[in-house]
Tab-separated table of C-alpha atoms in Angstrom:
chain	number	residue	atom	x	y	z
A	170	MET	CA	184.962	-90.116	75.657
A	171	ILE	CA	183.789	-93.664	75.095
A	172	GLY	CA	181.576	-94.961	77.859
A	173	LEU	CA	180.051	-91.627	78.893
A	174	GLY	CA	177.477	-91.280	76.155
A	175	VAL	CA	174.554	-93.575	77.006
A	176	SER	CA	171.811	-94.442	74.563
A	177	ALA	CA	168.196	-94.410	75.665
A	178	GLY	CA	168.076	-98.197	75.494
A	179	VAL	CA	171.107	-98.705	77.697
A	180	ALA	CA	170.090	-95.948	80.103
A	181	SER	CA	166.657	-97.500	80.581
A	182	ALA	CA	168.324	-100.719	81.766
A	183	LEU	CA	170.307	-98.918	84.466
A	184	PRO	CA	169.135	-97.877	87.931
A	185	ALA	CA	167.577	-94.414	87.761
A	186	GLY	CA	170.404	-92.666	89.629
A	187	VAL	CA	173.151	-94.257	87.531
A	188	ALA	CA	171.297	-93.537	84.297
A	189	ALA	CA	170.862	-89.893	85.279
A	190	GLN	CA	174.557	-89.575	86.097
A	191	ALA	CA	175.564	-91.133	82.781
A	192	ALA	CA	173.190	-88.877	80.844
A	193	SER	CA	174.487	-85.771	82.632
A	194	ALA	CA	178.066	-86.749	81.756
A	195	ASP	CA	177.311	-87.131	78.046
A	196	PRO	CA	180.028	-85.109	76.269
A	197	GLN	CA	177.372	-83.713	73.940
A	198	LEU	CA	175.979	-81.758	76.887
A	199	PHE	CA	179.381	-80.140	77.439
A	200	ASP	CA	179.560	-79.555	73.672
A	201	ARG	CA	176.327	-77.580	73.785
A	202	LEU	CA	177.444	-75.445	76.724
A	203	LEU	CA	180.740	-74.667	75.020
A	204	ALA	CA	178.969	-73.851	71.752
A	205	ARG	CA	176.712	-71.359	73.540
A	206	HIS	CA	179.395	-69.551	75.515
A	207	VAL	CA	182.806	-69.940	73.839
A	208	ARG	CA	183.775	-67.752	70.872
A	209	ALA	CA	186.584	-68.465	68.419
A	210	GLY	CA	188.229	-65.063	67.926
A	211	ARG	CA	189.737	-63.799	64.715
A	212	ASP	CA	193.018	-63.524	66.595
A	213	GLY	CA	193.093	-67.295	67.096
A	214	ILE	CA	192.118	-67.200	70.779
A	215	ASN	CA	188.947	-68.887	72.039
A	216	ARG	CA	187.244	-66.659	74.605
A	217	VAL	CA	184.461	-67.408	77.060
A	218	ASP	CA	181.402	-65.226	77.543
A	219	TYR	CA	181.538	-65.578	81.312
A	220	ARG	CA	179.020	-62.779	81.821
A	221	ALA	CA	176.307	-64.513	79.783
A	222	TRP	CA	177.114	-67.945	81.221
A	223	ARG	CA	176.977	-66.672	84.800
A	224	ALA	CA	173.653	-64.967	84.047
A	225	SER	CA	172.126	-68.238	82.824
A	226	ALA	CA	170.970	-70.269	85.811
A	227	VAL	CA	170.154	-73.151	83.473
A	228	ASP	CA	173.609	-73.273	81.895
A	229	ARG	CA	175.424	-72.869	85.215
A	230	ALA	CA	173.359	-75.723	86.604
A	231	GLY	CA	174.112	-77.759	83.488
A	232	LEU	CA	177.851	-77.278	83.944
A	233	ALA	CA	177.657	-78.177	87.629
A	234	ALA	CA	175.657	-81.300	86.786
A	235	TYR	CA	178.239	-82.308	84.176
A	236	VAL	CA	181.088	-81.940	86.677
A	237	GLU	CA	179.184	-83.889	89.315
A	238	ALA	CA	178.293	-86.642	86.866
A	239	LEU	CA	181.903	-87.066	85.706
A	240	GLN	CA	183.026	-87.397	89.307
A	241	ALA	CA	180.311	-89.941	90.072
A	242	LEU	CA	181.141	-92.116	87.059
A	243	GLY	CA	184.846	-92.139	87.865
A	244	SER	CA	187.901	-92.904	85.784
A	245	LYS	CA	188.249	-96.683	86.150
A	246	GLY	CA	188.030	-99.102	83.239
A	247	ARG	CA	189.036	-96.629	80.541
A	248	SER	CA	191.722	-96.879	77.890
A	249	ARG	CA	194.652	-94.457	78.064
A	250	SER	CA	193.122	-92.081	75.515
A	251	GLU	CA	189.794	-92.215	77.331
A	252	GLN	CA	191.571	-91.480	80.609
A	253	ILE	CA	193.198	-88.385	79.135
A	254	ALA	CA	189.884	-87.247	77.656
A	255	TYR	CA	188.063	-87.892	80.932
A	256	TRP	CA	190.503	-86.028	83.166
A	257	SER	CA	190.967	-83.160	80.698
A	258	ASN	CA	187.221	-82.625	80.380
A	259	LEU	CA	186.861	-82.716	84.159
A	260	TYR	CA	189.729	-80.231	84.594
A	261	ASN	CA	188.358	-77.819	81.996
A	262	ALA	CA	184.768	-78.018	83.199
A	263	GLU	CA	185.739	-77.563	86.855
A	264	THR	CA	187.948	-74.597	85.939
A	265	LEU	CA	184.994	-73.003	84.170
A	266	ARG	CA	182.757	-73.680	87.173
A	267	VAL	CA	185.260	-72.135	89.596
A	268	VAL	CA	185.699	-69.013	87.459
A	269	LEU	CA	181.956	-68.592	86.969
A	270	ASP	CA	181.395	-68.810	90.723
A	271	ALA	CA	183.925	-65.996	91.267
A	272	TYR	CA	183.166	-63.849	88.209
A	273	PRO	CA	183.827	-60.983	87.610
A	274	VAL	CA	187.582	-61.375	88.095
A	275	LYS	CA	190.454	-60.106	85.970
A	276	SER	CA	192.470	-63.306	86.291
A	277	ILE	CA	192.019	-66.806	87.621
A	278	ARG	CA	194.996	-66.069	89.869
A	279	ALA	CA	192.771	-63.623	91.772
A	280	ILE	CA	190.564	-66.517	92.951
A	281	ARG	CA	192.012	-67.345	96.355
A	282	PRO	CA	190.319	-70.023	98.485
A	283	THR	CA	192.732	-69.159	101.346
A	284	LEU	CA	194.700	-66.056	102.292
A	285	VAL	CA	197.929	-67.609	101.002
A	286	SER	CA	196.463	-69.022	97.772
A	287	VAL	CA	197.409	-67.724	94.350
A	288	GLY	CA	194.683	-69.135	92.165
A	289	PRO	CA	192.225	-71.941	92.963
A	290	TRP	CA	194.345	-74.866	91.846
A	291	LYS	CA	195.161	-76.465	95.211
A	292	ALA	CA	191.633	-76.387	96.649
A	293	LYS	CA	190.268	-79.941	96.839
A	294	THR	CA	186.970	-79.296	95.071
A	295	LEU	CA	186.704	-82.673	93.316
A	296	GLN	CA	186.219	-86.277	94.382
A	297	VAL	CA	186.820	-89.165	91.981
A	298	ASP	CA	187.046	-92.870	92.759
A	299	GLY	CA	186.864	-92.103	96.472
A	300	ARG	CA	189.775	-89.643	96.381
A	301	ARG	CA	189.469	-85.920	97.063
A	302	LEU	CA	191.368	-83.982	94.411
A	303	SER	CA	192.424	-80.486	93.449
A	304	LEU	CA	192.919	-79.199	89.920
A	305	HIS	CA	196.646	-79.170	90.705
A	306	GLU	CA	196.554	-82.879	91.513
A	307	VAL	CA	194.572	-83.731	88.389
A	308	GLU	CA	197.228	-82.049	86.264
A	309	HIS	CA	200.428	-82.918	88.123
A	310	GLU	CA	199.661	-86.248	89.783
A	311	ILE	CA	197.341	-87.882	87.262
A	312	LEU	CA	197.803	-86.430	83.770
A	313	ARG	CA	201.469	-85.409	83.626
A	314	PRO	CA	202.722	-88.778	84.945
A	315	MET	CA	201.129	-90.383	81.869
A	316	GLY	CA	204.192	-89.056	80.055
A	317	ASP	CA	202.476	-87.351	77.136
A	318	PRO	CA	203.372	-83.664	76.598
A	319	MET	CA	200.242	-83.303	74.484
A	320	ILE	CA	198.155	-83.038	77.660
A	321	HIS	CA	199.364	-79.437	77.884
A	322	TYR	CA	197.267	-78.689	74.791
A	323	ALA	CA	194.219	-80.367	76.335
A	324	LEU	CA	194.027	-78.317	79.538
A	325	ASN	CA	192.798	-74.744	79.729
A	326	CYS	CA	193.538	-72.544	82.760
A	327	ALA	CA	191.117	-69.737	81.770
A	328	SER	CA	193.959	-67.451	80.679
A	329	ILE	CA	194.839	-65.690	77.434
A	330	SER	CA	198.203	-67.422	77.053
A	331	CYS	CA	196.880	-70.915	77.688
A	332	PRO	CA	196.185	-73.258	74.767
A	333	ASN	CA	192.615	-72.752	73.662
A	334	LEU	CA	189.625	-74.063	75.535
A	335	PRO	CA	188.251	-76.495	72.941
A	336	LEU	CA	184.897	-75.807	71.334
A	337	ARG	CA	183.751	-79.337	72.173
A	338	ALA	CA	184.531	-81.996	74.757
A	339	TRP	CA	187.538	-84.256	74.297
A	340	ARG	CA	186.747	-87.828	73.268
A	341	GLY	CA	189.012	-90.831	73.501
A	342	ALA	CA	188.155	-92.018	69.985
A	343	THR	CA	189.393	-88.803	68.324
A	344	LEU	CA	191.868	-87.629	70.944
A	345	ALA	CA	195.107	-88.043	68.978
A	346	ALA	CA	193.848	-86.115	65.938
A	347	ASP	CA	192.184	-83.439	68.061
A	348	LEU	CA	195.293	-82.867	70.181
A	349	ASP	CA	197.437	-82.708	67.055
A	350	GLN	CA	195.168	-79.952	65.738
A	351	ALA	CA	195.236	-78.140	69.093
A	352	ALA	CA	199.035	-78.292	69.213
A	353	ARG	CA	199.351	-76.879	65.696
A	354	ALA	CA	196.943	-74.053	66.517
A	355	TYR	CA	198.909	-73.104	69.617
A	356	VAL	CA	202.465	-73.573	68.375
A	357	ASN	CA	201.815	-71.347	65.359
A	358	HIS	CA	200.256	-68.561	67.429
A	359	PRO	CA	202.422	-65.691	68.807
A	360	ARG	CA	201.475	-66.522	72.396
A	361	ALA	CA	203.350	-69.809	71.996
A	362	ALA	CA	206.299	-68.681	69.875
A	363	GLN	CA	207.048	-65.089	68.955
A	364	VAL	CA	209.956	-64.294	66.642
A	365	THR	CA	211.990	-61.233	67.663
A	366	ALA	CA	215.312	-59.754	66.628
A	367	LYS	CA	216.896	-61.201	69.765
A	368	GLY	CA	215.441	-64.673	69.311
A	369	LEU	CA	212.286	-66.539	70.261
A	370	ILE	CA	209.955	-65.501	73.045
A	371	LEU	CA	208.195	-68.712	74.028
A	372	SER	CA	205.193	-69.410	76.187
A	373	SER	CA	206.195	-70.024	79.793
A	374	ILE	CA	204.521	-73.419	79.417
A	375	TYR	CA	207.691	-74.552	77.644
A	376	LYS	CA	209.756	-73.414	80.643
A	377	TRP	CA	207.509	-74.591	83.467
A	378	TYR	CA	207.092	-78.030	81.903
A	379	ALA	CA	210.339	-78.269	79.928
A	380	GLU	CA	210.980	-81.781	81.217
A	381	ASP	CA	207.714	-82.941	79.624
A	382	PHE	CA	208.877	-81.792	76.199
A	383	GLY	CA	212.392	-83.229	76.425
A	384	ALA	CA	215.694	-82.917	78.183
A	385	ASP	CA	216.609	-79.342	77.254
A	386	GLU	CA	215.787	-76.285	75.144
A	387	ALA	CA	216.863	-78.114	71.995
A	388	ALA	CA	214.199	-80.726	72.697
A	389	VAL	CA	211.601	-77.979	73.147
A	390	LEU	CA	212.563	-76.535	69.760
A	391	ASN	CA	212.300	-80.014	68.229
A	392	HIS	CA	208.800	-80.308	69.677
A	393	LEU	CA	207.806	-76.945	68.215
A	394	ASP	CA	209.274	-77.894	64.846
A	395	ARG	CA	207.067	-80.996	64.776
A	396	TYR	CA	203.923	-78.827	64.746
A	397	ALA	CA	205.199	-75.641	63.112
A	398	ALA	CA	203.757	-74.321	59.856
A	399	PRO	CA	206.270	-73.288	57.146
A	400	PRO	CA	206.897	-69.682	58.358
A	401	LEU	CA	207.815	-70.771	61.892
A	402	ARG	CA	209.523	-73.940	60.702
A	403	ALA	CA	211.889	-71.857	58.576
A	404	VAL	CA	212.880	-69.857	61.652
A	405	LEU	CA	213.284	-72.970	63.789
A	406	GLY	CA	215.498	-74.478	61.106
A	407	ARG	CA	218.068	-71.788	61.888
A	408	ARG	CA	218.014	-72.915	65.525
A	409	PRO	CA	217.429	-69.446	67.023
A	410	ALA	CA	218.204	-68.627	70.623
A	411	ILE	CA	215.389	-68.634	73.145
A	412	ALA	CA	215.436	-65.011	74.288
A	413	GLY	CA	212.838	-65.396	77.006
A	414	TYR	CA	209.456	-66.639	78.120
A	415	ALA	CA	206.142	-64.858	78.619
A	416	TYR	CA	202.640	-65.577	79.842
A	417	ASP	CA	199.483	-63.450	79.984
A	418	TRP	CA	197.296	-64.449	82.947
A	419	ASP	CA	194.396	-62.165	81.985
A	420	LEU	CA	191.084	-64.010	81.886
A	421	ASN	CA	190.184	-65.489	78.491
A	422	ARG	CA	186.910	-63.583	78.467
A	423	VAL	CA	184.840	-62.089	75.692
A	424	ALA	CA	185.390	-58.327	75.819
């Protein structure tokens, strides 16, 4: 994320409060937190050690400071790739913060700010550029309108079936390559596309956000084909039926 990492020389020229905010929003700080508490499983799913993270007052404070610093710096003056990196990092970090505050929970859907809530997504817990925002608004009113289906591989909703929480912060300079890698990892995993005798069982992401991937199911299959490895690509070449959709909302936690 260009513009968030501040060198000592630049930081020393800024007012103390601004310099502290910029330093706290350095993506390398988020990198270190993720490295300490996120595990890449042999099954291809990145899981979070929520228990250890919640037990570390220092690391919980570090995450909260990162979220606060991102909000304070705001989103203005960034390129499109930097915007996507900025908002995706904010979404992922705030999701982690919300889950850690509520942990232990079996699913993020069990976090209910109001009696009628299902999940925390509509609670306005963020404020950026003078606007109060919910996670729902970050995803549906800021990121999705950018018109890039790849944002679905950037966001992590703390669930098993979601595309992986990355092991490091997104950065505008490497965003395209990193999202390409994330898409390939997800598309070729059974939680995205499972081959059965009756046809494909796809992640519900491709149903909920079908319009982002194209006009119809054929467009979704074309999207999958773009990132499929040879075994899946061979199946997609036969244009199988989509037999259904599935999604596991269990928390993406280390066992």
